[in-house]
mmCIF file of C-alpha atoms in Angstrom:
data_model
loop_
_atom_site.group_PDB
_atom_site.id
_atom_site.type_symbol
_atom_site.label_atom_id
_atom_site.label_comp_id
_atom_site.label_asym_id
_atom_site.label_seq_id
_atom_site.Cartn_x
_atom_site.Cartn_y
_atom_site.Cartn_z
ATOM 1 C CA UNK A 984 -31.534 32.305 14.278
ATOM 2 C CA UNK A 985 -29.275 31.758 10.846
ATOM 3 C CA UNK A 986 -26.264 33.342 12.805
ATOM 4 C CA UNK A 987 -27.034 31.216 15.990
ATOM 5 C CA UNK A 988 -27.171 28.108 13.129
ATOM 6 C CA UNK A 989 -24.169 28.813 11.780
ATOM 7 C CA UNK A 990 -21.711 29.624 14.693
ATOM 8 C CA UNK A 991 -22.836 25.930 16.140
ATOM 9 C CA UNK A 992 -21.811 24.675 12.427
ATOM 10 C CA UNK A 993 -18.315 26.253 13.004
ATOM 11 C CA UNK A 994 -17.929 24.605 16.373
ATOM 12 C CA UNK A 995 -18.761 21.550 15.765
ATOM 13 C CA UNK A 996 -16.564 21.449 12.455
ATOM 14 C CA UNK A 997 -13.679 23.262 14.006
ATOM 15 C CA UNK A 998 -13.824 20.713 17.242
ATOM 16 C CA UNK A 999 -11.761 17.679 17.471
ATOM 17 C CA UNK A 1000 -13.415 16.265 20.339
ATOM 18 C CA UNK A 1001 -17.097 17.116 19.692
ATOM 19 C CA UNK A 1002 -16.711 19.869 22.431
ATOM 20 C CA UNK A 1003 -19.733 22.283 23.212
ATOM 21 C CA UNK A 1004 -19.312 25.679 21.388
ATOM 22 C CA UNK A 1005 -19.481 28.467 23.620
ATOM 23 C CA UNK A 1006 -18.155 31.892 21.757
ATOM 24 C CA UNK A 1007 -16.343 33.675 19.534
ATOM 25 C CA UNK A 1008 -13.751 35.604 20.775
ATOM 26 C CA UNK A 1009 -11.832 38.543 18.919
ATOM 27 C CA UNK A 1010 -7.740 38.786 19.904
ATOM 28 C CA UNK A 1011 -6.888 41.944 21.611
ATOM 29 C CA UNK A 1012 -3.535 44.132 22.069
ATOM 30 C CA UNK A 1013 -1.589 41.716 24.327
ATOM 31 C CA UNK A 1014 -3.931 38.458 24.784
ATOM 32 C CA UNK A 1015 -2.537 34.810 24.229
ATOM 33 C CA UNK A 1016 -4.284 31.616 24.740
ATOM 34 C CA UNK A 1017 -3.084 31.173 28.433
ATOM 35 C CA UNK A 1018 -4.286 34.701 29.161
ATOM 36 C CA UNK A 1019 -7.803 34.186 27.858
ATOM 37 C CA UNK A 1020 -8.170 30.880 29.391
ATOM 38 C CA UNK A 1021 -7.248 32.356 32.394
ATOM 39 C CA UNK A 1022 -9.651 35.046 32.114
ATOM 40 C CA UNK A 1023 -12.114 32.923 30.678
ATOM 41 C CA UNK A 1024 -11.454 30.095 33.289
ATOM 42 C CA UNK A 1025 -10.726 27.419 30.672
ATOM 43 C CA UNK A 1026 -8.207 25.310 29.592
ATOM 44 C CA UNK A 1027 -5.374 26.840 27.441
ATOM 45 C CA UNK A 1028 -4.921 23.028 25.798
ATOM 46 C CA UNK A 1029 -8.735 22.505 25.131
ATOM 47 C CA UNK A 1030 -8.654 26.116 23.408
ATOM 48 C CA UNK A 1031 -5.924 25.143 20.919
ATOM 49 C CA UNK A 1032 -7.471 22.024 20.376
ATOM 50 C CA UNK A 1033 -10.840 23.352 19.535
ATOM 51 C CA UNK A 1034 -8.428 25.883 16.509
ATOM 52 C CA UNK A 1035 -6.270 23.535 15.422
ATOM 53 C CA UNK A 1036 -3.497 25.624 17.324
ATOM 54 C CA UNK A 1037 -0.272 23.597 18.012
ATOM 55 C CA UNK A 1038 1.598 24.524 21.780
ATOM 56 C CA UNK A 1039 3.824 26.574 19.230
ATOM 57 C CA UNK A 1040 1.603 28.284 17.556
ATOM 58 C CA UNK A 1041 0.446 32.243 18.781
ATOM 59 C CA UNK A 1042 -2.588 34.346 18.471
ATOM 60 C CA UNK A 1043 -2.307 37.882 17.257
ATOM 61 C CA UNK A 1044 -4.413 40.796 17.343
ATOM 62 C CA UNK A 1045 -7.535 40.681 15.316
ATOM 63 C CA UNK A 1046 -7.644 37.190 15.000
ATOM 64 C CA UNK A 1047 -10.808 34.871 15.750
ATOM 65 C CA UNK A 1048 -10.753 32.162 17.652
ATOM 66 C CA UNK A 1049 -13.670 30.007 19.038
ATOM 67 C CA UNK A 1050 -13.935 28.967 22.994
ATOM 68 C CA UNK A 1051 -15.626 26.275 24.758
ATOM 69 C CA UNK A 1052 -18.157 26.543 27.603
ATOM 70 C CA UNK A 1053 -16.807 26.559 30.748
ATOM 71 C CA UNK A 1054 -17.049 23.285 32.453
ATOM 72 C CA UNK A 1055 -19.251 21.678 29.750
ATOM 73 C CA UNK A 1056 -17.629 17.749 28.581
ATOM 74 C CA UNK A 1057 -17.758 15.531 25.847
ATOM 75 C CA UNK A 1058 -20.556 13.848 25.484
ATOM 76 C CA UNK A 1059 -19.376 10.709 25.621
ATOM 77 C CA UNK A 1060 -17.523 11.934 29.264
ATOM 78 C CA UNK A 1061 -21.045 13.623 30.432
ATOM 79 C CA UNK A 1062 -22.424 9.704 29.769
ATOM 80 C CA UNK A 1063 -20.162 7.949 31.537
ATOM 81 C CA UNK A 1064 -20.951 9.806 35.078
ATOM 82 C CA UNK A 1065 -24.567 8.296 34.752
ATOM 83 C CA UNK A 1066 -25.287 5.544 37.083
ATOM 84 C CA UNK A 1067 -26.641 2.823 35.422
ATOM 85 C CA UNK A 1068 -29.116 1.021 37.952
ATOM 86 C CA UNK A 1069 -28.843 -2.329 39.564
ATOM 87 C CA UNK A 1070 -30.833 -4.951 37.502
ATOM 88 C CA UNK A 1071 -33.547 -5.520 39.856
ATOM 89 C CA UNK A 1072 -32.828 -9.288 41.366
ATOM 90 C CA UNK A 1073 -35.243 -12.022 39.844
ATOM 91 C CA UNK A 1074 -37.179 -13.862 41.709
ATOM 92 C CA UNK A 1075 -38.450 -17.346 41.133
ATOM 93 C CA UNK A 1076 -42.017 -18.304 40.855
ATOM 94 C CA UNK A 1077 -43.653 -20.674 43.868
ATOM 95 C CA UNK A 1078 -43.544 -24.066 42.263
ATOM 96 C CA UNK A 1079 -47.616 -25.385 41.880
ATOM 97 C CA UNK A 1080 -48.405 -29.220 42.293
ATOM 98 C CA UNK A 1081 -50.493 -30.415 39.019
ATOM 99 C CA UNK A 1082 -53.923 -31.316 39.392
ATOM 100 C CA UNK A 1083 -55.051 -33.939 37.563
ATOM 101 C CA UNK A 1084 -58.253 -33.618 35.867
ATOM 102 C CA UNK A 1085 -60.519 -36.675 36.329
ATOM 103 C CA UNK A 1086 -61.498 -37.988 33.205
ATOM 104 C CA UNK A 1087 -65.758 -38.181 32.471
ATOM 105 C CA UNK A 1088 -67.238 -41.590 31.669
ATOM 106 C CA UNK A 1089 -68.080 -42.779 28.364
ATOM 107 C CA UNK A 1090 -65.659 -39.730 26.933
ATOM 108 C CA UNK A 1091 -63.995 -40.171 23.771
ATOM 109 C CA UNK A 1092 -59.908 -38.765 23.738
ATOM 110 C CA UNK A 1093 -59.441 -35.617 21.880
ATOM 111 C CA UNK A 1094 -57.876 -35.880 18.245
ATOM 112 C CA UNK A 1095 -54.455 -35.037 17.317
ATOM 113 C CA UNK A 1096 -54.266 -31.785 15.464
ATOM 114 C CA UNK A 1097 -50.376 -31.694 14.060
ATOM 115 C CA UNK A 1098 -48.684 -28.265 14.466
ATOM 116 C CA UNK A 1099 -48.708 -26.382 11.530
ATOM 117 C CA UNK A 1100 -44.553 -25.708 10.125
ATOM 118 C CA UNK A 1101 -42.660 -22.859 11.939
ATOM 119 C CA UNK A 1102 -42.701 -19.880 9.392
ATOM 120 C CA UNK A 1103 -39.801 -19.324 7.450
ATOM 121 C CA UNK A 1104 -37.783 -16.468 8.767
ATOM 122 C CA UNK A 1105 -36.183 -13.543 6.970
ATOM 123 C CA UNK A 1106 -31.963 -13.850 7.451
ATOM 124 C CA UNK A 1107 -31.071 -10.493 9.636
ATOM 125 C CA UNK A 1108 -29.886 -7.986 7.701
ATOM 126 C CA UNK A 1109 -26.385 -7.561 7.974
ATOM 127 C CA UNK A 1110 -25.513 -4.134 9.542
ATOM 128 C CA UNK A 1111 -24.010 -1.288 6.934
ATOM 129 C CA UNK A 1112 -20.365 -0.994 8.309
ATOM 130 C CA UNK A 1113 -18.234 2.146 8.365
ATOM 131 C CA UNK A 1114 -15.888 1.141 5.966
ATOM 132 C CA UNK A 1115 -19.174 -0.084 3.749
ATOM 133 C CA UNK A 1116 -18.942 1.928 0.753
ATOM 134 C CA UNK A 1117 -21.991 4.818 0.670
ATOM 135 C CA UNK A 1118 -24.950 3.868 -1.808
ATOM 136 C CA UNK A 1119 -25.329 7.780 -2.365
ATOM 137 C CA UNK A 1120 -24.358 10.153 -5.323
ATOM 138 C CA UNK A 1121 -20.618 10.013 -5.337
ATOM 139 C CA UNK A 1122 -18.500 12.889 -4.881
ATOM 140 C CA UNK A 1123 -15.850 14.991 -7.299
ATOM 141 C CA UNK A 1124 -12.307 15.845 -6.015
ATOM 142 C CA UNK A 1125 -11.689 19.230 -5.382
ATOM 143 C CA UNK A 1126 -8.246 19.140 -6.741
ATOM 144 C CA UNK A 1127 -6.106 16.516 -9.162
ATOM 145 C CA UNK A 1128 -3.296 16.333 -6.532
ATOM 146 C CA UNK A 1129 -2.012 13.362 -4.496
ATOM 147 C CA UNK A 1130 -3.168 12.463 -0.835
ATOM 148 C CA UNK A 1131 -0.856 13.306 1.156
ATOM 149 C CA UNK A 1132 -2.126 12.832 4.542
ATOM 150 C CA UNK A 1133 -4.713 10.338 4.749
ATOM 151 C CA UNK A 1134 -8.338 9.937 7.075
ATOM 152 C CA UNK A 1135 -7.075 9.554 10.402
ATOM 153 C CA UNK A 1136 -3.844 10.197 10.436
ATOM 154 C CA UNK A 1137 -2.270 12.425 13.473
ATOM 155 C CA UNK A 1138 -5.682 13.036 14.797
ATOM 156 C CA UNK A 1139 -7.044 14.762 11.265
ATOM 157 C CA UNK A 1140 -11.146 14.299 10.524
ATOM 158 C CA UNK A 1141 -10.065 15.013 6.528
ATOM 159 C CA UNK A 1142 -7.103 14.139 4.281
ATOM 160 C CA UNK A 1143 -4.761 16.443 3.121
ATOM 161 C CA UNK A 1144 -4.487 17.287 -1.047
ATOM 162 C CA UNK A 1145 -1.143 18.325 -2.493
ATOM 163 C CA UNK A 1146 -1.582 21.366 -4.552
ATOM 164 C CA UNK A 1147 0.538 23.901 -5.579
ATOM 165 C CA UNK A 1148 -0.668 27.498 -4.466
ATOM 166 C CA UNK A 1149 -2.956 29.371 -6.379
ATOM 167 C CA UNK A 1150 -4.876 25.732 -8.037
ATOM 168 C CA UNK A 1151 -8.359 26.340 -8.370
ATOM 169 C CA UNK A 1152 -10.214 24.145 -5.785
ATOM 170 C CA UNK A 1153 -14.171 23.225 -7.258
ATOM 171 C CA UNK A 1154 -16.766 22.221 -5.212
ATOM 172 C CA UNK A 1155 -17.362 18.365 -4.922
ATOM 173 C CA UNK A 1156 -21.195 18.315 -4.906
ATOM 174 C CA UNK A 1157 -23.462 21.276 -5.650
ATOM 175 C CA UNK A 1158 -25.011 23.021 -2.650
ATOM 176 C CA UNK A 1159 -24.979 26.253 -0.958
ATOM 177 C CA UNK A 1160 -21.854 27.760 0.903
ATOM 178 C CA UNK A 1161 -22.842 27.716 4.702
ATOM 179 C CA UNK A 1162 -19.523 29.466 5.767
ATOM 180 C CA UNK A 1163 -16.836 31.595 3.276
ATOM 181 C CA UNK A 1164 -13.947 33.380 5.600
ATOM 182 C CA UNK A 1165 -11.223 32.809 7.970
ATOM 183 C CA UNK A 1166 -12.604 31.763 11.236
ATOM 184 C CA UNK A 1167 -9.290 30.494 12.708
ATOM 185 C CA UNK A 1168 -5.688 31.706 12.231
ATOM 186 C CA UNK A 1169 -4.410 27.743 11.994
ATOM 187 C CA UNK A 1170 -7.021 26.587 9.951
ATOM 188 C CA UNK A 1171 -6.814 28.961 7.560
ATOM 189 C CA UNK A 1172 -9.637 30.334 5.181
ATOM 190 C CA UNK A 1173 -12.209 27.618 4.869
ATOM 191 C CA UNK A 1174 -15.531 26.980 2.750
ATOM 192 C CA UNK A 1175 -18.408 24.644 4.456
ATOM 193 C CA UNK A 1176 -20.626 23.298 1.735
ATOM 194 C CA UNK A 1177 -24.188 22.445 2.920
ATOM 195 C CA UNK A 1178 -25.508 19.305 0.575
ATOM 196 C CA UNK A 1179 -28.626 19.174 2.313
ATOM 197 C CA UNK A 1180 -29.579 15.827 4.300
ATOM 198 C CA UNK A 1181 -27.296 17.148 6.982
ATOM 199 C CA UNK A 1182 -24.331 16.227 4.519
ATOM 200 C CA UNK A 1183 -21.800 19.093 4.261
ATOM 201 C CA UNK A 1184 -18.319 19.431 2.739
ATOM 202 C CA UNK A 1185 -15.463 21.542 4.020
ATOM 203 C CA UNK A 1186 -12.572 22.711 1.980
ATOM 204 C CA UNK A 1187 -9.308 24.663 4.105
ATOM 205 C CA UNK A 1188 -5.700 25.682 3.835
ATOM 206 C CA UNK A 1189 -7.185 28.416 1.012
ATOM 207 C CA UNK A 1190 -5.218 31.221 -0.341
ATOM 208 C CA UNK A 1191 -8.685 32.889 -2.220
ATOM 209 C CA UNK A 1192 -11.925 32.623 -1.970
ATOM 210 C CA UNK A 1193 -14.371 33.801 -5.278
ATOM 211 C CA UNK A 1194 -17.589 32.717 -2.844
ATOM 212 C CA UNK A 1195 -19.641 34.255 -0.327
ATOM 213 C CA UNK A 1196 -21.817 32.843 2.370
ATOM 214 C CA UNK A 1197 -25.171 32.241 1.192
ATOM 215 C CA UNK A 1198 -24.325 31.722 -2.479
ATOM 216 C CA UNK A 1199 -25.784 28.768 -4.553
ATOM 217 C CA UNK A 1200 -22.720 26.468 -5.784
ATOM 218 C CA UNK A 1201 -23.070 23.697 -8.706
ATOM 219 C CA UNK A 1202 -20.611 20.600 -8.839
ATOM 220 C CA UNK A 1203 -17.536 21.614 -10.370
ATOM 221 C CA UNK A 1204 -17.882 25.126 -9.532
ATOM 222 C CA UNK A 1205 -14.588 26.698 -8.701
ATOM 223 C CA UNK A 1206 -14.344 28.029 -4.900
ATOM 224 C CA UNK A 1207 -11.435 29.789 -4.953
ATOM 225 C CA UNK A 1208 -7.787 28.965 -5.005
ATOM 226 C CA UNK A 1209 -5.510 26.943 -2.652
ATOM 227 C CA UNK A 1210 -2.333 27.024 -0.758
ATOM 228 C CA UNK A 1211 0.436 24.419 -0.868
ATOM 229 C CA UNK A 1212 -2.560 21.721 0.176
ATOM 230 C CA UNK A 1213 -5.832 21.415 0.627
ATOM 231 C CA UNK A 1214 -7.951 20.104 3.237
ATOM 232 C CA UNK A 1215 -10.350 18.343 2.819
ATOM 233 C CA UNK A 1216 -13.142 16.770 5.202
ATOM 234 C CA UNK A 1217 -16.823 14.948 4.501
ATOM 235 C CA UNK A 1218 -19.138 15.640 7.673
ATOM 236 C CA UNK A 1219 -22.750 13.504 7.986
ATOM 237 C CA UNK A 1220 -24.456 15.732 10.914
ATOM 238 C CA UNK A 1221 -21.781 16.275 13.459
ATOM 239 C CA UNK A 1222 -19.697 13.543 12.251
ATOM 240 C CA UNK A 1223 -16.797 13.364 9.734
ATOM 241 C CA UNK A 1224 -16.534 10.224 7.406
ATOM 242 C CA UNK A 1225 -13.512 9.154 5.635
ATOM 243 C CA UNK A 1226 -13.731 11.283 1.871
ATOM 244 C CA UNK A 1227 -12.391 8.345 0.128
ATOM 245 C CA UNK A 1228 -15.159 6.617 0.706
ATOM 246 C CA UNK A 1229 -17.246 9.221 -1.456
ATOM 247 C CA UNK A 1230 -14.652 9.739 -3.709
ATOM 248 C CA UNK A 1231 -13.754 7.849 -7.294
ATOM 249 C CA UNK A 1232 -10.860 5.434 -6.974
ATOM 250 C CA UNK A 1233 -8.354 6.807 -8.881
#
């Protein structure tokens, strides 16, 4: 069950588009991309996608790399082939003639009891926005460099750190390391930090790791070492949120 919980964590962080993780898949003598998606029918593009893998880039033997179900879609796809039924039409109510009450001798008109004052209503919250900044502990940076490559930017769910290989690269929050290893050849070797509350970091681009999976980490705690940058992404379930918004201003 920990395996089966941990593969899906992979997936979903190595996924662009939030596609459904299907497998891990071990390189053999001779494979590429197009030649397991062939074999796998799948599409070559959605398998470099789902690795970070650019049309240039090539898969050797030995490597790992993660494949989607076959003919599964985004979610977001998958709900927009629902049919969303007709509202059912409204019709209006058979108009009824008033009957007037005939009024009893000798009986007195009924007093006049004002309305008591409408209550005064609560103003609606106002909604917490995604570029709201997060009312939770705030993060440390993993490294002193510069951001290089901001949220966003070319399709990235992280930002980018300038480091110069071999920095040390510390955890941001304390936690315990869900993933330690190399799970794609483009992504390079990667750290997922589990916070707890479904709030995980992820650190990638590493030269060395010093951490296993399963280890107990404190804030501050050094990971490993980098390469010429770090990545660096913030993920709240299956979603990634923009670091800076955790990290101090600086």
């Amino acid at each position: 069950m920990r395996r089966g919980l941990l593969l899906l964590l992979l997936a979903l962080f190595l996924s662009s588009c939030a596609m459904t993780y299907g497998e891990r898949h071990h390189v053999a003598r001779g494979e590429t991309i197009e030649s397991i998606a062939a074999a796998r029918g799948l599409s070559a593009s959605e398998i470099r996608e789902m690795n970070y893998l650019g049309p240039a880039d090539r898969v050797s033997e030995g490597d790992t790399i993660f494949l989607p179900a076959p003919g599964d879609s985004p979610p977001l796809a998958k709900a927009a082939k629902k049919k969303i039924p007709a509202a059912p039409e409204k019709i209006a109510p058979a108009e009824k003639k008033p009957v007037k009450a005939e009024k009893p001798a000798g009986a007195s008109p009924p007093a006049i009891v004002p309305a008591p004052p409408p209550a005064k209503q609560k103003p609606a919250e106002k909604p917490e926005t995604a570029a709201s900044k997060p009312s939770s502990a705030r993060l440390l940076w993993p490294l002193a460099g510069a951001v290089v490559r901001g949220y966003g930017e070319g399709g990235g769910k992280g930002i980018d750190i300038a480091a110069r290989g071999g920095e040390r690269v510390k955890a941001s929050a304390g936690g315990q390391v869900n993933y330690a290893g190399l799970p794609a050849r483009a992504y390079g070797t990667m750290v997922i930090l589990d916070h707890g509350g479904e709030f995980y970091t992820v650190y990638s681009n590493m030269s060395a790791l010093i951490v296993k999976t399963g280890e107990k980490i404190s804030a501050g705690q050094v990971l490993g070492s980098s390469g010429d940058y770090l990545h660096f992404e913030v993920r709240k379930g299956i979603g990634a949120v923009d670091p800076l918004l955790y990290l101090p201003a600086r």
